[in-house]
Amino acid sequence: FVQVWLRDFAAGQSLSAAMPVFGAKTISHLVKDIEGDASMTALEVAGNASIKMKPTEALQALAPGLTAHKGIKTVNFTDCEITDAGCEVLAEILANNHVIETVILEKNKIASAGAQKLADGLANNTGVRTLSLLQQAVKSFGDDCLDHFILMYSTNITSQK
């Protein structure tokens, strides 16, 4: 690769033409994908560096497209540094999008307050069947959080896990 790059550079080709593209998609690229691809069925952004830098702002940017999308059934935000503030945004998305069926939020920084917000957002949701909150930085969500999930299950009959 380096020899090819040096040869192309010496021949006067632009650096961008010779260099490969590295890294995960930026938030603006993800927003464009969501808003421009009606056939998209999953948003797989586990460990995305752009989201990890500013998770709440990233979720706010993705929210309008995710809320309105009619094809995305799975969202995977594993290891994206999502906190309780991000859960408020996710709760709003889940309260208004009944197409999403699987929400994976493993290995984030969600505490009891964030899990409560998610439960509240799911209270009248008819799409989500699976919500995964495994391996959070907090080891226990507590009784208040459990109460929110019990209330959620009194109105939400589709969530299974």
PDB file of C-alpha atoms in Angstrom:
ATOM      1  CA  PHE A   1       0.000   0.000   0.000  1.00  0.00           C
ATOM      2  CA  VAL A   2       2.702   2.495   0.986  1.00  0.00           C
ATOM      3  CA  GLN A   3       4.647   1.887  -2.233  1.00  0.00           C
ATOM      4  CA  VAL A   4       1.519   2.399  -4.336  1.00  0.00           C
ATOM      5  CA  TRP A   5       0.665   5.541  -2.402  1.00  0.00           C
ATOM      6  CA  LEU A   6       4.196   6.957  -2.809  1.00  0.00           C
ATOM      7  CA  ARG A   7       4.186   6.124  -6.523  1.00  0.00           C
ATOM      8  CA  ASP A   8       0.804   7.835  -7.003  1.00  0.00           C
ATOM      9  CA  PHE A   9       1.893  10.830  -4.919  1.00  0.00           C
ATOM     10  CA  ALA A  10       5.116  11.174  -6.928  1.00  0.00           C
ATOM     11  CA  ALA A  11       3.061  10.992 -10.133  1.00  0.00           C
ATOM     12  CA  GLY A  12       1.096  14.035  -8.971  1.00  0.00           C
ATOM     13  CA  GLN A  13      -2.161  12.355  -7.997  1.00  0.00           C
ATOM     14  CA  SER A  14      -4.053  13.948  -5.165  1.00  0.00           C
ATOM     15  CA  LEU A  15      -3.572  12.545  -1.668  1.00  0.00           C
ATOM     16  CA  SER A  16      -7.263  11.887  -1.267  1.00  0.00           C
ATOM     17  CA  ALA A  17      -7.316   9.703  -4.363  1.00  0.00           C
ATOM     18  CA  ALA A  18      -4.387   7.668  -3.102  1.00  0.00           C
ATOM     19  CA  MET A  19      -5.467   7.330   0.533  1.00  0.00           C
ATOM     20  CA  PRO A  20      -8.186   4.894   1.627  1.00  0.00           C
ATOM     21  CA  VAL A  21     -11.087   6.070   3.812  1.00  0.00           C
ATOM     22  CA  PHE A  22     -10.876   4.954   7.442  1.00  0.00           C
ATOM     23  CA  GLY A  23     -13.217   5.067  10.413  1.00  0.00           C
ATOM     24  CA  ALA A  24     -16.861   4.866  11.275  1.00  0.00           C
ATOM     25  CA  LYS A  25     -19.584   7.005   9.771  1.00  0.00           C
ATOM     26  CA  THR A  26     -20.009  10.500  11.131  1.00  0.00           C
ATOM     27  CA  ILE A  27     -23.277  11.681  12.630  1.00  0.00           C
ATOM     28  CA  SER A  28     -24.115  13.664   9.490  1.00  0.00           C
ATOM     29  CA  HIS A  29     -23.597  10.539   7.354  1.00  0.00           C
ATOM     30  CA  LEU A  30     -25.811   8.497   9.674  1.00  0.00           C
ATOM     31  CA  VAL A  31     -28.541  11.154   9.545  1.00  0.00           C
ATOM     32  CA  LYS A  32     -28.378  11.152   5.728  1.00  0.00           C
ATOM     33  CA  ASP A  33     -28.553   7.353   5.650  1.00  0.00           C
ATOM     34  CA  ILE A  34     -31.592   7.248   7.929  1.00  0.00           C
ATOM     35  CA  GLU A  35     -33.436  10.036   6.158  1.00  0.00           C
ATOM     36  CA  GLY A  36     -32.496   8.933   2.645  1.00  0.00           C
ATOM     37  CA  ASP A  37     -32.906   5.152   2.807  1.00  0.00           C
ATOM     38  CA  ALA A  38     -36.487   4.057   3.388  1.00  0.00           C
ATOM     39  CA  SER A  39     -35.451   0.410   2.935  1.00  0.00           C
ATOM     40  CA  MET A  40     -33.031   0.518   5.894  1.00  0.00           C
ATOM     41  CA  THR A  41     -34.013  -2.141   8.457  1.00  0.00           C
ATOM     42  CA  ALA A  42     -31.295  -1.723  11.088  1.00  0.00           C
ATOM     43  CA  LEU A  43     -29.170   1.030  12.558  1.00  0.00           C
ATOM     44  CA  GLU A  44     -25.985  -0.729  13.667  1.00  0.00           C
ATOM     45  CA  VAL A  45     -23.679   1.833  15.275  1.00  0.00           C
ATOM     46  CA  ALA A  46     -22.077  -0.182  18.082  1.00  0.00           C
ATOM     47  CA  GLY A  47     -18.893   1.517  19.261  1.00  0.00           C
ATOM     48  CA  ASN A  48     -19.216   4.397  16.778  1.00  0.00           C
ATOM     49  CA  ALA A  49     -16.571   6.987  17.699  1.00  0.00           C
ATOM     50  CA  SER A  50     -18.665   9.945  16.511  1.00  0.00           C
ATOM     51  CA  ILE A  51     -21.504   8.951  18.820  1.00  0.00           C
ATOM     52  CA  LYS A  52     -19.151   8.193  21.726  1.00  0.00           C
ATOM     53  CA  MET A  53     -17.702  11.732  21.643  1.00  0.00           C
ATOM     54  CA  LYS A  54     -21.059  13.448  22.180  1.00  0.00           C
ATOM     55  CA  PRO A  55     -23.725  10.772  22.670  1.00  0.00           C
ATOM     56  CA  THR A  56     -26.646  13.001  23.685  1.00  0.00           C
ATOM     57  CA  GLU A  57     -26.058  15.439  20.825  1.00  0.00           C
ATOM     58  CA  ALA A  58     -25.691  12.527  18.410  1.00  0.00           C
ATOM     59  CA  LEU A  59     -28.992  11.024  19.541  1.00  0.00           C
ATOM     60  CA  GLN A  60     -30.672  14.425  19.200  1.00  0.00           C
ATOM     61  CA  ALA A  61     -29.419  14.648  15.610  1.00  0.00           C
ATOM     62  CA  LEU A  62     -30.603  11.107  14.820  1.00  0.00           C
ATOM     63  CA  ALA A  63     -33.965  11.481  16.591  1.00  0.00           C
ATOM     64  CA  PRO A  64     -36.092  13.090  13.852  1.00  0.00           C
ATOM     65  CA  GLY A  65     -35.091  10.486  11.271  1.00  0.00           C
ATOM     66  CA  LEU A  66     -35.433   7.546  13.667  1.00  0.00           C
ATOM     67  CA  THR A  67     -38.784   8.745  14.959  1.00  0.00           C
ATOM     68  CA  ALA A  68     -40.249   8.987  11.458  1.00  0.00           C
ATOM     69  CA  HIS A  69     -38.557   5.960   9.842  1.00  0.00           C
ATOM     70  CA  LYS A  70     -40.958   3.176   8.863  1.00  0.00           C
ATOM     71  CA  GLY A  71     -38.438   0.412   8.164  1.00  0.00           C
ATOM     72  CA  ILE A  72     -35.832   0.336  10.928  1.00  0.00           C
ATOM     73  CA  LYS A  73     -36.645  -2.557  13.243  1.00  0.00           C
ATOM     74  CA  THR A  74     -33.326  -2.832  15.114  1.00  0.00           C
ATOM     75  CA  VAL A  75     -31.192  -0.125  16.706  1.00  0.00           C
ATOM     76  CA  ASN A  76     -27.866  -1.119  18.216  1.00  0.00           C
ATOM     77  CA  PHE A  77     -26.137   1.512  20.333  1.00  0.00           C
ATOM     78  CA  THR A  78     -23.818  -0.899  22.173  1.00  0.00           C
ATOM     79  CA  ASP A  79     -20.744   0.769  23.683  1.00  0.00           C
ATOM     80  CA  CYS A  80     -21.663   4.319  22.624  1.00  0.00           C
ATOM     81  CA  GLU A  81     -21.182   6.049  26.006  1.00  0.00           C
ATOM     82  CA  ILE A  82     -24.931   6.747  26.287  1.00  0.00           C
ATOM     83  CA  THR A  83     -25.924   8.299  29.626  1.00  0.00           C
ATOM     84  CA  ASP A  84     -29.214   9.151  31.312  1.00  0.00           C
ATOM     85  CA  ALA A  85     -29.496  12.344  29.230  1.00  0.00           C
ATOM     86  CA  GLY A  86     -29.316  10.258  26.062  1.00  0.00           C
ATOM     87  CA  CYS A  87     -32.034   8.002  27.430  1.00  0.00           C
ATOM     88  CA  GLU A  88     -34.406  10.977  27.486  1.00  0.00           C
ATOM     89  CA  VAL A  89     -33.919  11.338  23.737  1.00  0.00           C
ATOM     90  CA  LEU A  90     -34.291   7.600  23.179  1.00  0.00           C
ATOM     91  CA  ALA A  91     -37.451   7.532  25.315  1.00  0.00           C
ATOM     92  CA  GLU A  92     -39.001  10.198  23.107  1.00  0.00           C
ATOM     93  CA  ILE A  93     -38.084   8.232  19.976  1.00  0.00           C
ATOM     94  CA  LEU A  94     -39.575   5.041  21.416  1.00  0.00           C
ATOM     95  CA  ALA A  95     -42.732   6.812  22.544  1.00  0.00           C
ATOM     96  CA  ASN A  96     -43.378   7.891  18.956  1.00  0.00           C
ATOM     97  CA  ASN A  97     -41.950   5.086  16.803  1.00  0.00           C
ATOM     98  CA  HIS A  98     -43.841   1.803  16.881  1.00  0.00           C
ATOM     99  CA  VAL A  99     -41.812   0.108  14.136  1.00  0.00           C
ATOM    100  CA  ILE A 100     -38.594  -0.462  16.096  1.00  0.00           C
ATOM    101  CA  GLU A 101     -38.662  -3.963  17.610  1.00  0.00           C
ATOM    102  CA  THR A 102     -35.186  -4.405  19.113  1.00  0.00           C
ATOM    103  CA  VAL A 103     -33.203  -1.832  21.088  1.00  0.00           C
ATOM    104  CA  ILE A 104     -29.685  -2.806  22.142  1.00  0.00           C
ATOM    105  CA  LEU A 105     -28.066  -0.449  24.649  1.00  0.00           C
ATOM    106  CA  GLU A 106     -25.450  -2.757  26.152  1.00  0.00           C
ATOM    107  CA  LYS A 107     -22.152  -1.518  27.638  1.00  0.00           C
ATOM    108  CA  ASN A 108     -23.179   2.117  28.105  1.00  0.00           C
ATOM    109  CA  LYS A 109     -23.331   4.428  31.120  1.00  0.00           C
ATOM    110  CA  ILE A 110     -27.036   4.240  31.817  1.00  0.00           C
ATOM    111  CA  ALA A 111     -28.057   4.547  35.467  1.00  0.00           C
ATOM    112  CA  SER A 112     -31.409   4.168  37.175  1.00  0.00           C
ATOM    113  CA  ALA A 113     -32.759   7.549  36.018  1.00  0.00           C
ATOM    114  CA  GLY A 114     -32.043   6.726  32.373  1.00  0.00           C
ATOM    115  CA  ALA A 115     -33.605   3.268  32.604  1.00  0.00           C
ATOM    116  CA  GLN A 116     -36.686   4.868  34.175  1.00  0.00           C
ATOM    117  CA  LYS A 117     -36.949   7.275  31.233  1.00  0.00           C
ATOM    118  CA  LEU A 118     -36.742   4.340  28.812  1.00  0.00           C
ATOM    119  CA  ALA A 119     -39.512   2.523  30.701  1.00  0.00           C
ATOM    120  CA  ASP A 120     -41.670   5.637  30.565  1.00  0.00           C
ATOM    121  CA  GLY A 121     -41.044   5.993  26.822  1.00  0.00           C
ATOM    122  CA  LEU A 122     -42.021   2.370  26.259  1.00  0.00           C
ATOM    123  CA  ALA A 123     -45.258   2.602  28.265  1.00  0.00           C
ATOM    124  CA  ASN A 124     -47.472   3.016  25.193  1.00  0.00           C
ATOM    125  CA  ASN A 125     -45.093   1.617  22.598  1.00  0.00           C
ATOM    126  CA  THR A 126     -46.491  -1.237  20.522  1.00  0.00           C
ATOM    127  CA  GLY A 127     -43.386  -2.181  18.575  1.00  0.00           C
ATOM    128  CA  VAL A 128     -40.445  -2.877  20.881  1.00  0.00           C
ATOM    129  CA  ARG A 129     -40.193  -6.518  21.845  1.00  0.00           C
ATOM    130  CA  THR A 130     -36.637  -6.542  23.205  1.00  0.00           C
ATOM    131  CA  LEU A 131     -34.709  -3.933  25.178  1.00  0.00           C
ATOM    132  CA  SER A 132     -31.203  -4.959  26.220  1.00  0.00           C
ATOM    133  CA  LEU A 133     -29.486  -2.977  28.979  1.00  0.00           C
ATOM    134  CA  LEU A 134     -26.808  -5.538  29.844  1.00  0.00           C
ATOM    135  CA  GLN A 135     -23.370  -4.579  31.189  1.00  0.00           C
ATOM    136  CA  GLN A 136     -24.020  -0.982  32.201  1.00  0.00           C
ATOM    137  CA  ALA A 137     -21.479   0.920  34.295  1.00  0.00           C
ATOM    138  CA  VAL A 138     -24.057   0.806  37.129  1.00  0.00           C
ATOM    139  CA  LYS A 139     -24.550  -2.651  38.588  1.00  0.00           C
ATOM    140  CA  SER A 140     -28.091  -2.173  39.948  1.00  0.00           C
ATOM    141  CA  PHE A 141     -30.965   0.050  38.840  1.00  0.00           C
ATOM    142  CA  GLY A 142     -32.892  -0.060  42.146  1.00  0.00           C
ATOM    143  CA  ASP A 143     -36.498  -0.307  43.269  1.00  0.00           C
ATOM    144  CA  ASP A 144     -37.670   3.000  41.761  1.00  0.00           C
ATOM    145  CA  CYS A 145     -36.537   1.816  38.345  1.00  0.00           C
ATOM    146  CA  LEU A 146     -38.274  -1.517  38.850  1.00  0.00           C
ATOM    147  CA  ASP A 147     -41.491   0.366  39.659  1.00  0.00           C
ATOM    148  CA  HIS A 148     -41.267   2.231  36.334  1.00  0.00           C
ATOM    149  CA  PHE A 149     -40.866  -1.030  34.435  1.00  0.00           C
ATOM    150  CA  ILE A 150     -43.788  -2.631  36.305  1.00  0.00           C
ATOM    151  CA  LEU A 151     -45.950   0.340  35.341  1.00  0.00           C
ATOM    152  CA  MET A 152     -44.681   0.083  31.755  1.00  0.00           C
ATOM    153  CA  TYR A 153     -45.696  -3.568  31.554  1.00  0.00           C
ATOM    154  CA  SER A 154     -49.213  -2.671  32.722  1.00  0.00           C
ATOM    155  CA  THR A 155     -49.776  -0.746  29.459  1.00  0.00           C
ATOM    156  CA  ASN A 156     -47.177  -2.259  27.103  1.00  0.00           C
ATOM    157  CA  ILE A 157     -48.128  -5.787  26.117  1.00  0.00           C
ATOM    158  CA  THR A 158     -45.591  -6.268  23.319  1.00  0.00           C
ATOM    159  CA  SER A 159     -42.261  -6.066  25.195  1.00  0.00           C
ATOM    160  CA  GLN A 160     -40.973  -9.500  26.059  1.00  0.00           C
ATOM    161  CA  LYS A 161     -37.503  -8.895  27.445  1.00  0.00           C
TER     162      LYS A 161
END
